[in-house]
Coordinates of C-alpha atoms and ligand atoms in Angstrom, one line a residue:
X1 CA -29.6 -103.5 86.1
X2 CA -27.0 -106.3 86.1
X3 CA -24.5 -105.0 83.7
X4 CA -23.8 -101.2 83.5
X5 CA -23.5 -100.4 79.9
X6 CA -22.9 -96.8 78.6
X7 CA -25.7 -94.6 77.3
X8 CA -25.6 -94.0 73.5
X9 CA -26.6 -90.4 72.4
X10 CA -27.4 -90.2 68.7
X11 CA -27.0 -86.8 67.2
X12 CA -24.7 -83.9 68.1
X13 CA -27.0 -80.9 67.8
X14 CA -27.5 -78.9 70.9
X15 CA -29.9 -81.4 72.5
X16 CA -27.5 -84.4 72.0
X17 CA -24.5 -82.4 73.2
X18 CA -26.3 -81.3 76.4
X19 CA -27.6 -84.8 77.0
X20 CA -24.1 -86.1 76.8
X21 CA -22.6 -83.3 79.0
X22 CA -25.2 -83.7 81.7
X23 CA -25.0 -87.5 81.8
X24 CA -21.2 -87.3 82.0
X25 CA -21.4 -84.8 84.9
X26 CA -23.7 -87.3 86.6
X27 CA -21.0 -90.0 86.3
X28 CA -22.8 -91.9 83.5
X29 CA -20.5 -93.1 80.7
X30 CA -21.6 -91.9 77.3
X31 CA -20.9 -92.4 73.7
X32 CA -22.1 -89.7 71.3
X33 CA -22.3 -90.2 67.5
X34 CA -23.1 -87.9 64.7
X35 CA -23.7 -89.0 61.1
X36 CA -22.3 -85.8 59.5
X37 CA -18.6 -85.6 58.7
X38 CA -18.4 -81.9 59.6
X39 CA -20.5 -79.9 62.0
X40 CA -23.4 -77.7 61.0
X41 CA -22.4 -74.0 60.4
X42 CA -25.9 -72.4 60.4
X43 CA -26.9 -69.7 62.8
X44 CA -30.4 -71.2 63.1
X45 CA -31.7 -71.1 66.7
X46 CA -30.1 -68.0 68.0
X47 CA -32.2 -66.9 71.0
X48 CA -31.3 -68.6 74.3
X49 CA -34.0 -68.0 76.9
X50 CA -33.4 -67.1 80.6
X51 CA -34.7 -70.5 81.7
X52 CA -32.3 -72.2 79.3
X53 CA -29.5 -70.1 80.7
X54 CA -30.5 -71.2 84.2
X55 CA -30.4 -74.9 83.3
X56 CA -27.1 -74.3 81.4
X57 CA -25.7 -72.8 84.6
X58 CA -26.4 -76.2 86.3
X59 CA -23.8 -77.7 83.9
X60 CA -21.4 -74.7 84.1
X61 CA -22.0 -73.7 80.5
X62 CA -24.0 -70.5 81.0
X63 CA -21.1 -68.1 81.4
X64 CA -19.6 -69.2 78.1
X65 CA -22.9 -68.5 76.4
X66 CA -23.0 -65.0 78.0
X67 CA -19.5 -64.3 76.8
X68 CA -20.2 -65.5 73.2
X69 CA -23.6 -63.8 72.8
X70 CA -25.2 -60.3 72.6
X71 CA -28.1 -58.9 74.6
X72 CA -31.4 -58.9 72.7
X73 CA -31.2 -55.8 70.5
X74 CA -34.0 -53.5 69.7
X75 CA -36.0 -54.5 66.6
X76 CA -36.0 -51.8 63.8
X77 CA -38.8 -52.1 61.2
X78 CA -38.2 -49.8 58.2
X79 CA -40.7 -47.8 56.2
X80 CA -41.1 -48.2 52.5
X81 CA -38.3 -45.7 51.9
X82 CA -35.9 -48.2 53.4
X83 CA -34.3 -45.6 55.7
X84 CA -36.8 -44.5 58.3
X85 CA -37.3 -47.0 61.0
X86 CA -39.4 -47.5 64.1
X87 CA -37.4 -49.2 66.8
X88 CA -38.7 -51.0 69.8
X89 CA -37.5 -53.6 72.3
X90 CA -37.8 -57.0 70.7
X91 CA -38.3 -59.1 73.9
X92 CA -39.7 -58.4 77.3
X93 CA -37.4 -59.0 80.2
X94 CA -38.0 -61.1 83.3
X95 CA -38.8 -58.1 85.5
X96 CA -38.0 -57.5 89.1
X97 CA -40.4 -59.7 91.0
X98 CA -37.4 -61.7 92.2
X99 CA -33.6 -61.8 91.6
X100 CA -32.9 -63.2 88.1
X101 CA -29.3 -64.1 87.3
X102 CA -30.3 -64.0 83.6
X103 CA -33.1 -61.4 83.2
X104 CA -33.2 -61.5 79.4
X105 CA -32.6 -63.8 76.5
X106 CA -29.1 -63.9 74.8
X107 CA -28.4 -64.0 71.1
X108 CA -25.7 -66.5 69.9
X109 CA -25.2 -68.4 66.6
X110 CA -26.3 -72.0 67.1
X111 CA -23.1 -73.1 65.3
X112 CA -21.0 -71.2 67.9
X113 CA -23.1 -72.4 70.7
X114 CA -22.6 -76.0 69.6
X115 CA -18.9 -75.4 69.3
X116 CA -18.7 -74.3 72.9
X117 CA -20.7 -77.3 74.0
X118 CA -18.2 -79.5 72.2
X119 CA -15.5 -77.8 74.2
X120 CA -17.3 -78.6 77.4
X121 CA -17.7 -82.2 76.3
X122 CA -14.0 -82.3 75.6
X123 CA -13.3 -81.0 79.1
X124 CA -15.1 -84.0 80.4
X125 CA -12.9 -86.3 78.4
X126 CA -15.4 -87.1 75.6
X127 CA -15.8 -86.1 72.0
X128 CA -18.4 -86.5 69.2
X129 CA -17.7 -89.4 66.9
X130 CA -18.5 -87.9 63.5
X131 CA -19.3 -90.0 60.4
X132 CA -21.1 -92.5 62.6
X133 CA -24.7 -93.1 61.7
X134 CA -27.3 -95.1 63.7
X135 CA -29.0 -97.4 61.2
X136 CA -31.1 -99.5 63.5
X137 CA -31.5 -100.9 67.0
X138 CA -33.3 -103.5 69.1
X139 CA -34.1 -103.4 72.7
X140 CA -34.6 -106.0 75.5
X141 CA -35.4 -105.7 79.2
X142 CA -31.7 -105.2 79.9
X143 CA -30.2 -103.3 77.1
X144 CA -30.3 -101.7 73.6
X145 CA -28.4 -103.2 70.7
X146 CA -27.6 -100.4 68.3
X147 CA -26.3 -100.8 64.8
X148 CA -23.9 -98.1 63.7
X149 CA -22.5 -97.4 60.2
X150 CA -19.1 -95.8 59.7
X151 CA -20.0 -93.6 56.8
X152 CA -16.5 -93.3 55.5
X153 CA -15.6 -97.0 55.4
X154 CA -19.1 -98.5 55.1
X155 CA -18.3 -100.8 58.0
X156 CA -21.1 -101.7 60.4
X157 CA -20.7 -102.3 64.1
X158 CA -23.0 -103.4 66.9
X159 CA -22.9 -101.4 70.1
X160 CA -24.6 -102.5 73.4
X161 CA -25.9 -99.7 75.6
X162 CA -28.1 -99.4 78.7
X163 CA -30.2 -96.6 77.1
X164 CA -30.4 -94.8 73.8
X165 CA -31.1 -91.0 73.7
X166 CA -32.5 -90.1 70.3
X167 CA -31.4 -86.6 69.6
X168 CA -31.4 -87.1 65.8
X169 CA -33.4 -84.1 64.8
X170 CA -36.7 -83.5 63.0
X171 CA -35.8 -85.9 60.1
X172 CA -34.4 -88.6 62.5
X173 CA -35.3 -92.2 62.1
X174 CA -35.4 -93.3 65.7
X175 CA -39.1 -92.3 66.3
X176 CA -39.9 -94.2 63.0
X177 CA -38.2 -97.3 64.3
X178 CA -40.2 -96.9 67.5
X179 CA -43.3 -96.5 65.5
X180 CA -44.3 -93.4 67.4
X181 CA -46.7 -91.2 65.4
X182 CA -45.4 -87.7 64.6
X183 CA -48.7 -85.7 64.7
X184 CA -49.2 -82.3 63.2
X185 CA -49.0 -80.5 59.9
X186 CA -46.5 -79.5 57.2
X187 CA -47.2 -76.1 55.6
X188 CA -45.2 -76.1 52.4
X189 CA -46.4 -72.6 51.5
X190 CA -44.9 -71.1 54.7
X191 CA -41.3 -70.6 53.8
X192 CA -38.3 -68.7 55.3
X193 CA -35.0 -68.2 53.5
X194 CA -32.5 -68.3 56.3
X195 CA -28.8 -67.9 56.2
X196 CA -25.5 -66.6 57.6
X197 CA -24.3 -63.5 55.6
X198 CA -21.6 -61.0 56.1
X199 CA -22.7 -57.4 55.7
X200 CA -21.1 -54.0 55.7
X201 CA -22.7 -50.6 55.9
X202 CA -25.2 -51.6 58.6
X203 CA -25.1 -50.9 62.3
X204 CA -24.9 -53.8 64.7
X205 CA -27.0 -52.2 67.4
X206 CA -30.4 -53.3 66.0
X207 CA -32.1 -56.2 64.5
X208 CA -33.2 -54.7 61.1
X209 CA -36.2 -55.6 59.0
X210 CA -37.5 -54.2 55.7
X211 CA -40.8 -54.9 53.9
X212 CA -43.8 -56.5 55.5
X213 CA -43.7 -60.0 56.8
X214 CA -47.3 -60.6 55.7
X215 CA -46.2 -59.8 52.1
X216 CA -42.4 -59.9 51.6
X217 CA -39.8 -59.0 54.2
X218 CA -36.1 -59.4 54.8
X219 CA -34.3 -59.1 58.1
X220 CA -30.7 -58.9 59.2
X221 CA -29.8 -59.7 62.8
X222 CA -26.3 -59.0 63.9
X223 CA -24.3 -61.7 65.6
X224 CA -21.4 -61.0 68.0
X225 CA -18.7 -62.0 65.6
X226 CA -17.3 -59.6 62.9
X227 CA -19.7 -58.7 60.2
X228 CA -21.9 -61.8 60.6
X229 CA -25.7 -61.4 60.4
X230 CA -28.5 -63.8 60.4
X231 CA -30.7 -63.2 57.3
X232 CA -34.3 -64.2 57.2
X233 CA -36.7 -63.5 54.3
X234 CA -40.3 -64.5 54.3
X235 CA -43.7 -63.6 52.9
X236 CA -46.1 -65.0 50.4
X237 CA -45.0 -62.4 47.8
X238 CA -41.5 -63.8 47.7
X239 CA -40.5 -65.3 44.3
X240 CA -41.5 -69.0 44.0
X241 CA -37.8 -69.9 43.5
X242 CA -35.7 -68.5 46.3
X243 CA -32.0 -67.6 45.6
X244 CA -29.2 -69.4 47.4
X245 CA -26.2 -67.6 45.7
X246 CA -24.6 -64.3 46.6
X247 CA -25.9 -62.4 43.5
X248 CA -29.5 -63.7 43.9
X249 CA -29.5 -62.8 47.6
X250 CA -28.2 -59.3 47.0
X251 CA -30.9 -58.7 44.4
X252 CA -33.6 -60.0 46.8
X253 CA -32.3 -57.8 49.6
X254 CA -32.2 -54.7 47.4
X255 CA -35.7 -55.3 45.9
X256 CA -37.2 -55.3 49.4
X257 CA -35.0 -52.9 51.3
X258 CA -34.2 -50.4 48.5
X259 CA -30.8 -49.9 50.2
X260 CA -27.8 -50.0 47.9
X261 CA -25.5 -48.6 50.6
X262 CA -25.7 -51.9 52.5
X263 CA -23.5 -54.6 51.0
X264 CA -24.0 -58.3 51.5
X265 CA -20.5 -59.5 50.6
X266 CA -20.6 -63.1 51.5
X267 CA -23.1 -65.9 52.0
X268 CA -21.6 -68.6 54.4
X269 CA -24.7 -70.8 54.6
X270 CA -28.3 -70.6 53.4
X271 CA -31.3 -72.8 53.6
X272 CA -35.0 -72.7 52.6
X273 CA -37.0 -73.6 55.7
X274 CA -40.6 -74.9 55.4
X275 CA -43.0 -75.0 58.3
X276 CA -43.3 -78.5 59.8
X277 CA -45.2 -78.3 63.1
X278 CA -45.4 -81.7 64.8
X279 CA -44.8 -83.7 67.9
X280 CA -44.6 -87.3 68.9
X281 CA -47.5 -88.7 70.9
X282 CA -45.0 -90.0 73.4
X283 CA -41.3 -89.4 74.0
X284 CA -40.1 -92.8 75.0
X285 CA -40.5 -96.5 74.6
X286 CA -38.7 -98.5 77.3
X287 CA -35.0 -97.8 77.0
X288 CA -35.1 -95.5 74.1
X289 CA -35.9 -91.7 74.4
X290 CA -36.6 -88.9 72.0
X291 CA -35.3 -85.4 72.8
X292 CA -35.4 -82.1 71.0
X293 CA -36.4 -81.9 67.4
X294 CA -36.6 -85.7 67.2
X295 CA -39.6 -85.5 69.5
X296 CA -41.1 -82.2 68.3
X297 CA -40.5 -79.7 65.5
X298 CA -42.1 -76.3 65.3
X299 CA -42.2 -72.9 63.7
X300 CA -39.0 -71.0 64.1
X301 CA -41.1 -68.1 65.2
X302 CA -41.0 -67.7 69.0
X303 CA -37.5 -69.1 69.3
X304 CA -38.7 -71.9 71.5
X305 CA -37.4 -75.0 69.6
X306 CA -33.8 -75.3 70.5
X307 CA -34.6 -74.1 74.0
X308 CA -37.2 -76.7 74.5
X309 CA -34.8 -79.4 73.3
X310 CA -32.3 -78.3 75.9
X311 CA -34.8 -78.5 78.6
X312 CA -35.9 -82.0 77.4
X313 CA -32.3 -83.1 77.8
X314 CA -32.0 -81.7 81.3
X315 CA -35.3 -83.2 82.4
X316 CA -34.2 -86.7 81.2
X317 CA -30.5 -86.8 82.2
X318 CA -30.8 -86.6 86.0
X319 CA -33.5 -89.3 85.9
X320 CA -31.4 -91.6 83.7
X321 CA -28.5 -91.0 86.1
X322 CA -30.5 -92.0 89.1
X323 CA -31.7 -95.2 87.4
X324 CA -28.2 -95.9 86.0
X325 CA -26.7 -95.7 89.5
X326 CA -29.4 -97.9 91.0
X327 CA -31.0 -95.1 93.0
X328 CA -34.4 -95.2 91.3
X329 CA -36.5 -97.7 89.5
X330 CA -37.0 -97.8 85.7
X331 CA -40.5 -96.3 86.2
X332 CA -38.9 -93.0 87.0
X333 CA -38.0 -92.7 83.3
X334 CA -41.7 -92.6 82.2
X335 CA -42.0 -89.3 84.1
X336 CA -39.8 -87.7 81.4
X337 CA -42.7 -88.3 79.0
X338 CA -45.4 -87.3 81.5
X339 CA -43.6 -84.0 82.4
X340 CA -42.5 -82.9 78.9
X341 CA -45.4 -83.8 76.6
X342 CA -47.8 -81.2 78.0
X343 CA -45.1 -78.5 78.0
X344 CA -44.2 -79.2 74.3
X345 CA -47.9 -79.3 73.3
X346 CA -48.2 -75.8 74.8
X347 CA -44.9 -74.7 73.2
X348 CA -46.3 -75.7 69.8
X349 CA -49.5 -73.8 70.5
X350 CA -47.6 -70.6 71.4
X351 CA -45.1 -70.7 68.6
X352 CA -47.7 -71.6 66.0
X353 CA -49.8 -68.6 67.0
X354 CA -46.8 -66.3 66.2
X355 CA -46.3 -68.3 63.0
X356 CA -49.9 -67.6 61.9
X357 CA -49.4 -63.9 62.5
X358 CA -46.1 -63.9 60.5
X359 CA -47.8 -65.5 57.6
X360 CA -50.8 -63.2 57.7
X361 CA -53.3 -65.7 59.2
X362 CA -55.4 -64.8 62.2
X363 CA -53.9 -65.9 65.5
X364 CA -56.0 -68.4 67.3
X365 CA -55.4 -66.4 70.5
X366 CA -53.1 -63.4 71.2
X367 CA -50.2 -64.3 73.4
X368 CA -50.3 -61.4 75.6
X369 CA -53.5 -59.6 74.7
X370 CA -51.5 -57.0 72.9
X371 CA -53.4 -57.5 69.7
X372 CA -56.7 -57.7 71.4
X373 CA -57.3 -61.4 70.6
X374 CA -58.6 -63.1 67.5
X375 CA -61.1 -60.4 66.5
X376 CA -58.4 -57.7 66.4
X377 CA -56.0 -59.9 64.5
X378 CA -58.6 -60.5 61.9
X379 CA -59.4 -56.9 61.5
X380 CA -55.8 -55.7 60.9
X381 CA -52.8 -57.4 59.3
X382 CA -50.1 -57.9 61.9
X383 CA -47.2 -55.5 61.7
X384 CA -43.6 -56.7 61.8
X385 CA -43.5 -55.4 65.4
X386 CA -46.6 -57.4 66.3
X387 CA -45.0 -60.6 65.0
X388 CA -41.6 -60.1 66.5
X389 CA -42.6 -58.9 69.9
X390 CA -41.7 -61.6 72.5
X391 CA -43.9 -61.5 75.6
X392 CA -42.5 -62.6 79.0
X393 CA -44.2 -66.0 78.8
X394 CA -41.7 -67.0 76.1
X395 CA -38.8 -66.6 78.5
X396 CA -39.9 -70.0 79.8
X397 CA -39.6 -69.0 83.4
X398 CA -43.1 -70.2 84.1
X399 CA -42.7 -73.7 82.5
X400 CA -43.7 -76.2 85.1
X401 CA -44.8 -79.8 85.7
X402 CA -47.2 -79.5 88.6
X403 CA -49.1 -82.5 87.4
X404 CA -46.1 -84.9 87.6
X405 CA -46.5 -88.0 89.7
X406 CA -43.1 -87.4 91.3
X407 CA -43.8 -83.9 92.6
X408 CA -45.3 -83.7 96.1
X409 CA -47.3 -80.8 97.4
X410 CA -48.1 -81.2 101.0
X411 CA -49.7 -77.8 101.7
X412 CA -53.4 -78.4 101.6
X413 CA -54.3 -75.0 100.2
X414 CA -51.7 -75.1 97.5
X415 CA -52.3 -78.7 96.2
X416 CA -55.7 -77.8 94.8
X417 CA -54.6 -74.5 93.2
X418 CA -53.9 -74.1 89.5
X419 CA -55.3 -75.8 86.4
X420 CA -52.8 -77.4 84.2
X421 CA -50.9 -74.5 82.6
X422 CA -47.5 -75.8 81.5
X423 CA -46.1 -72.4 80.5
X424 CA -47.6 -70.0 82.8
X425 CA -47.4 -70.5 86.5
X426 CA -44.8 -67.8 87.3
X427 CA -47.3 -65.4 88.6
X428 CA -49.6 -67.8 90.4
X429 CA -48.9 -69.2 93.9
X430 CA -45.6 -71.1 93.8
X431 CA -46.0 -74.8 94.3
X432 CA -44.2 -78.1 93.7
X433 CA -43.5 -78.7 90.0
X434 CA -42.6 -75.0 89.4
X435 CA -39.1 -73.6 88.6
X436 CA -37.3 -73.1 91.9
X437 CA -36.9 -69.3 92.2
X438 CA -33.6 -67.5 92.8
X439 CA -32.6 -65.1 95.5
X440 CA -29.6 -63.3 96.9
X441 CA -28.3 -64.9 100.1
X442 CA -25.3 -64.9 102.4
X443 CA -23.3 -68.1 102.5
X444 CA -21.8 -68.8 105.9
X445 CA -18.6 -70.8 106.1
X446 CA -16.9 -71.3 109.4
X447 CA -13.4 -71.2 108.0
X448 CA -14.0 -68.2 105.8
X449 CA -15.7 -64.8 105.7
X450 CA -19.4 -65.0 104.9
X451 CA -20.0 -64.3 101.2
X452 CA -22.8 -63.0 99.1
X453 CA -24.1 -65.5 96.6
X454 CA -27.4 -66.7 95.1
X455 CA -29.5 -69.6 95.8
X456 CA -29.2 -70.9 92.2
X457 CA -25.4 -71.1 92.6
X458 CA -26.0 -73.9 95.1
X459 CA -28.1 -76.0 92.8
X460 CA -26.2 -78.6 90.8
X461 CA -27.1 -81.1 88.2
X462 CA -26.1 -84.2 90.1
X463 CA -27.8 -83.5 93.5
X464 CA -31.1 -82.8 95.1
X465 CA -31.0 -79.8 97.4
X466 CA -33.1 -80.1 100.6
X467 CA -33.6 -76.5 101.7
X468 CA -34.7 -76.3 105.4
X469 CA -36.1 -73.0 106.6
X470 CA -35.0 -72.8 110.3
X471 CA -36.2 -70.2 112.8
X472 CA -32.7 -69.4 114.1
X473 CA -29.2 -70.6 115.0
X474 CA -30.5 -72.2 118.3
X475 CA -32.6 -74.5 116.3
X476 CA -29.7 -76.1 114.4
X477 CA -29.2 -78.8 116.9
X478 CA -32.8 -79.8 116.7
X479 CA -32.6 -79.8 112.9
X480 CA -29.7 -82.2 113.0
X481 CA -31.6 -84.5 115.2
X482 CA -34.6 -84.4 112.9
X483 CA -32.4 -85.1 109.9
X484 CA -31.3 -88.3 111.6
X485 CA -34.8 -89.7 110.7
X486 CA -33.8 -89.5 107.0
X487 CA -30.1 -90.1 107.3
X488 CA -30.5 -93.2 105.0
X489 CA -31.6 -90.8 102.2
X490 CA -28.9 -88.2 102.7
X491 CA -26.3 -89.7 100.5
X492 CA -23.9 -86.8 100.0
X493 CA -23.3 -87.8 96.4
X494 CA -27.0 -87.3 95.6
X495 CA -28.5 -85.0 98.2
X496 CA -27.3 -81.8 99.9
X497 CA -29.0 -80.1 102.9
X498 CA -29.0 -76.4 103.1
X499 CA -30.3 -74.6 106.2
X500 CA -31.7 -71.2 105.6
X501 CA -31.4 -68.9 108.6
X502 CA -33.7 -65.9 108.9
X503 CA -32.8 -62.3 108.0
X504 CA -30.8 -60.6 110.7
X505 CA -29.1 -63.8 111.9
X506 CA -25.7 -62.9 113.3
X507 CA -23.3 -64.8 111.0
X508 CA -20.1 -63.4 112.6
X509 CA -17.9 -65.4 115.0
X510 CA -20.5 -65.6 117.7
X511 CA -22.7 -67.7 115.4
X512 CA -19.7 -69.9 114.5
X513 CA -19.2 -70.8 118.1
X514 CA -22.8 -72.0 118.4
X515 CA -22.6 -74.3 115.4
X516 CA -22.5 -78.0 116.2
X517 CA -19.7 -80.3 115.1
X518 CA -21.9 -81.9 112.5
X519 CA -22.6 -78.6 110.9
X520 CA -18.9 -77.8 110.7
X521 CA -18.3 -81.3 109.3
X522 CA -20.2 -80.0 106.2
X523 CA -23.3 -82.1 106.6
X524 CA -25.4 -79.0 106.4
X525 CA -24.6 -75.9 104.5
X526 CA -25.7 -72.6 106.1
X527 CA -27.2 -69.6 104.4
X528 CA -28.6 -66.4 105.7
X529 CA -31.7 -65.1 104.0
X530 CA -30.2 -61.6 104.2
X531 CA -33.1 -59.6 102.8
X532 CA -35.9 -62.2 103.6
X533 CA -36.1 -62.7 99.9
X534 CA -35.9 -66.5 100.0
X535 CA -39.0 -66.7 102.3
X536 CA -40.8 -64.2 100.1
X537 CA -40.2 -65.8 96.7
X538 CA -40.8 -69.3 98.2
X539 CA -44.1 -68.0 99.5
X540 CA -43.5 -69.1 103.1
X541 CA -45.1 -67.6 106.1
X542 CA -43.3 -65.6 108.7
X543 CA -40.6 -67.5 110.7
X544 CA -42.3 -69.9 113.0
X545 CA -40.9 -72.5 115.4
X546 CA -41.3 -75.4 112.9
X547 CA -39.0 -76.2 110.0
X548 CA -40.3 -76.0 106.5
X549 CA -38.6 -78.2 103.9
X550 CA -38.4 -77.5 100.2
X551 CA -36.8 -80.1 98.0
X552 CA -35.2 -78.9 94.7
X553 CA -34.5 -81.4 92.0
X554 CA -31.3 -81.5 90.0
X555 CA -33.0 -79.8 87.1
X556 CA -33.9 -76.8 89.3
X557 CA -37.6 -77.7 89.7
X558 CA -39.3 -77.8 93.1
X559 CA -39.8 -81.5 93.8
X560 CA -41.7 -81.0 97.1
X561 CA -42.9 -78.5 99.6
X562 CA -42.8 -80.7 102.7
X563 CA -44.2 -79.6 106.0
X564 CA -41.9 -81.9 108.0
X565 CA -39.2 -84.4 107.6
X566 CA -41.6 -87.2 106.9
X567 CA -42.7 -85.3 103.8
X568 CA -39.1 -85.3 102.6
X569 CA -38.9 -89.1 103.1
X570 CA -42.2 -89.5 101.2
X571 CA -40.8 -87.4 98.3
X572 CA -37.7 -89.6 97.9
X573 CA -39.7 -92.8 98.2
X574 CA -42.1 -91.7 95.5
X575 CA -39.2 -90.6 93.3
X576 CA -37.4 -93.9 93.8
X577 CA -40.5 -95.7 92.7
X578 CA -41.0 -93.4 89.7
X579 CA -44.2 -92.0 91.1
X580 CA -45.8 -95.4 91.6
X581 CA -45.2 -96.5 95.1
Ligands
FAD601 C1 -33.4 -72.1 59.4 C2 -33.6 -72.4 60.8 C3 -33.9 -71.4 61.7 C4 -34.1 -71.8 63.1 N1 -34.4 -70.8 64.0 C5 -34.6 -71.1 65.3 C6 -34.8 -70.1 66.3 O1 -34.7 -68.9 66.0 N2 -35.0 -70.5 67.6 C7 -35.0 -71.8 67.9 O2 -35.2 -72.1 69.1 N3 -34.9 -72.8 67.0 C8 -34.7 -72.4 65.7 N4 -34.5 -73.4 64.8 C9 -34.6 -74.8 65.2 C10 -33.3 -75.3 65.9 O3 -32.3 -75.1 65.0 C11 -33.6 -76.7 66.3 O4 -34.7 -76.7 67.2 C12 -32.4 -77.3 66.9 O5 -31.4 -77.5 66.0 C13 -32.8 -78.7 67.4 O6 -31.7 -79.3 68.0 P1 -31.6 -80.9 68.1 O7 -30.2 -81.1 68.7 O8 -32.8 -81.4 68.7 O9 -31.6 -81.4 66.6 P2 -30.5 -81.0 65.3 O10 -29.9 -79.7 65.6 O11 -31.3 -81.2 64.1 O12 -29.5 -82.1 65.5 C14 -29.7 -83.5 65.2 C15 -28.4 -84.1 64.8 O13 -28.6 -85.5 64.6 C16 -27.8 -86.0 63.5 N5 -28.4 -87.2 63.1 C17 -29.6 -87.5 62.5 N6 -29.8 -88.8 62.3 C18 -28.7 -89.4 62.8 C19 -28.3 -90.8 62.8 N7 -29.1 -91.8 62.3 N8 -27.1 -91.1 63.4 C20 -26.3 -90.1 63.9 N9 -26.6 -88.8 63.8 C21 -27.8 -88.5 63.3 C22 -28.0 -84.8 62.5 O14 -27.0 -84.9 61.5 C23 -27.9 -83.6 63.4 O15 -26.6 -83.1 63.5 C24 -34.2 -73.1 63.5 C25 -34.0 -74.1 62.5 C26 -33.7 -73.8 61.2 C27 -33.4 -74.9 60.2

């Protein structure tokens, strides 16, 4: 690219904000515009999945989300008397198959989440320009010319950018300008009254629900702050005209719950949501990209929407940064589309199945077999618990892109394994294209005492990590020699090499003495696989004499399992060429 123009991000919902933050962290100048004068206050997408938390930790946002959120509370479904409730865990956790820094989803108001993202944006020296609406654009081989309206003055400006990230939501105009079909269905009859309400007389230890979802139900889910609850009412027996004022909402609540000891004393925000389940056939055209709801909208059941948008943003940003900095060709950007479209198609499938249960229609397939599949779902109406139960697959830890042209699997036995299953590879044999697992390790610094840490803490959004499994300290010299073959690729700005020493390696001062000058100069970071967990979760054989290389991408996905250093070279060459060498 001859002139380096900034990237324009359109829309300051979670997807736009995360796109902007991750691009800025990658050294790409960004302008982010939002047509609204004030920010959205709705709780809306309130469940943040473990996989989203992992990707948020790559941009240092995860801890703030943890601090502002609650754990997933048990779900209490009340009997007809309104007082007797059956409580059960709402969502399955990640389990113990490996170390998970975030073993369960967290619950936070989307408005609060967006506010903390804006704070992080501010820390990077940027801010959202409100009252600025994208009204059109044209693109050429070199740039995009965007037309932006100042909604308060009515003035129009032209802005030149290198790329345009369309995070303008489900009603956005960018996909229409691109003439990309938005395929799917609108189900006007499937409605949810959703809002932020303040409530007294109700415990904040449970997510409460009265009535039957398949008829008429109303739920109150506590948020961390004060007396704030997320209200959701649904069911085909709800009145045709749904209330939006305090008095009407109180009446609706009491008619379903029969509880006059619980007082809704304030309605901060309310909306009537109607099911619109659609996705774009493709997510980019040349220099313009669609992310989040702009590319796909879905049932709010399953809590996958906002999470998927965030993962779109993370998938795209590091690739845009490589192209922007001249480290990869434009073709790399097409892999955003190739990697995300199958994942989103499966997300729509999974969340729609829960949607069908909620609205009393037979599921096409049961998510976890708990309902016994289609036949059982037809025989009995789903209970509230059936609908609300979140199986492990929805934690998104198995989401993968094994089919991507830029992932490289060199192990003959692994390359053939696994049909395309975009959401579900967590239990199958790990391979390139999967989420890189986490593990507890010991980090060895010459100047300081060794410290316990995790593998994921080493991952970062602006660098690839080349993990090398070495048989012992004595092999480090040989490793450094081998790395010379790829020294042209090891730009410290973009790639970091981590040598993983086997369990039992002495990381005390005797080790320090054996380390070569180059290691101390920081070219290679040293870790000890203290419980042999890294080898186990990365599915590697016992320590042999040879090195094994695993390349982890900036979005925390395994880019390559490479048997030797030439495999690493091949991975970076394929990446640079965008999968089309
Ligand atoms: C009632 C309700 C409940 C929901 N519950 C859940 C849930 O439980 N779990 C879940 O995961 N998701 C849920 N969602 C969905 C979730 O809110 C969305 O998936 C999420 O907001 C998508 O984020 P986004 O950034 O892609 O788009 P949005 O949040 O829609 O942001 C798009 C932004 O772009 C701006 N914009 C549009 N056009 C322009 C333009 N031309 N120029 C400048 N700015 C523009 C808009 O004003 C908006 O601020 C719910 C949604 C609703 C409405």
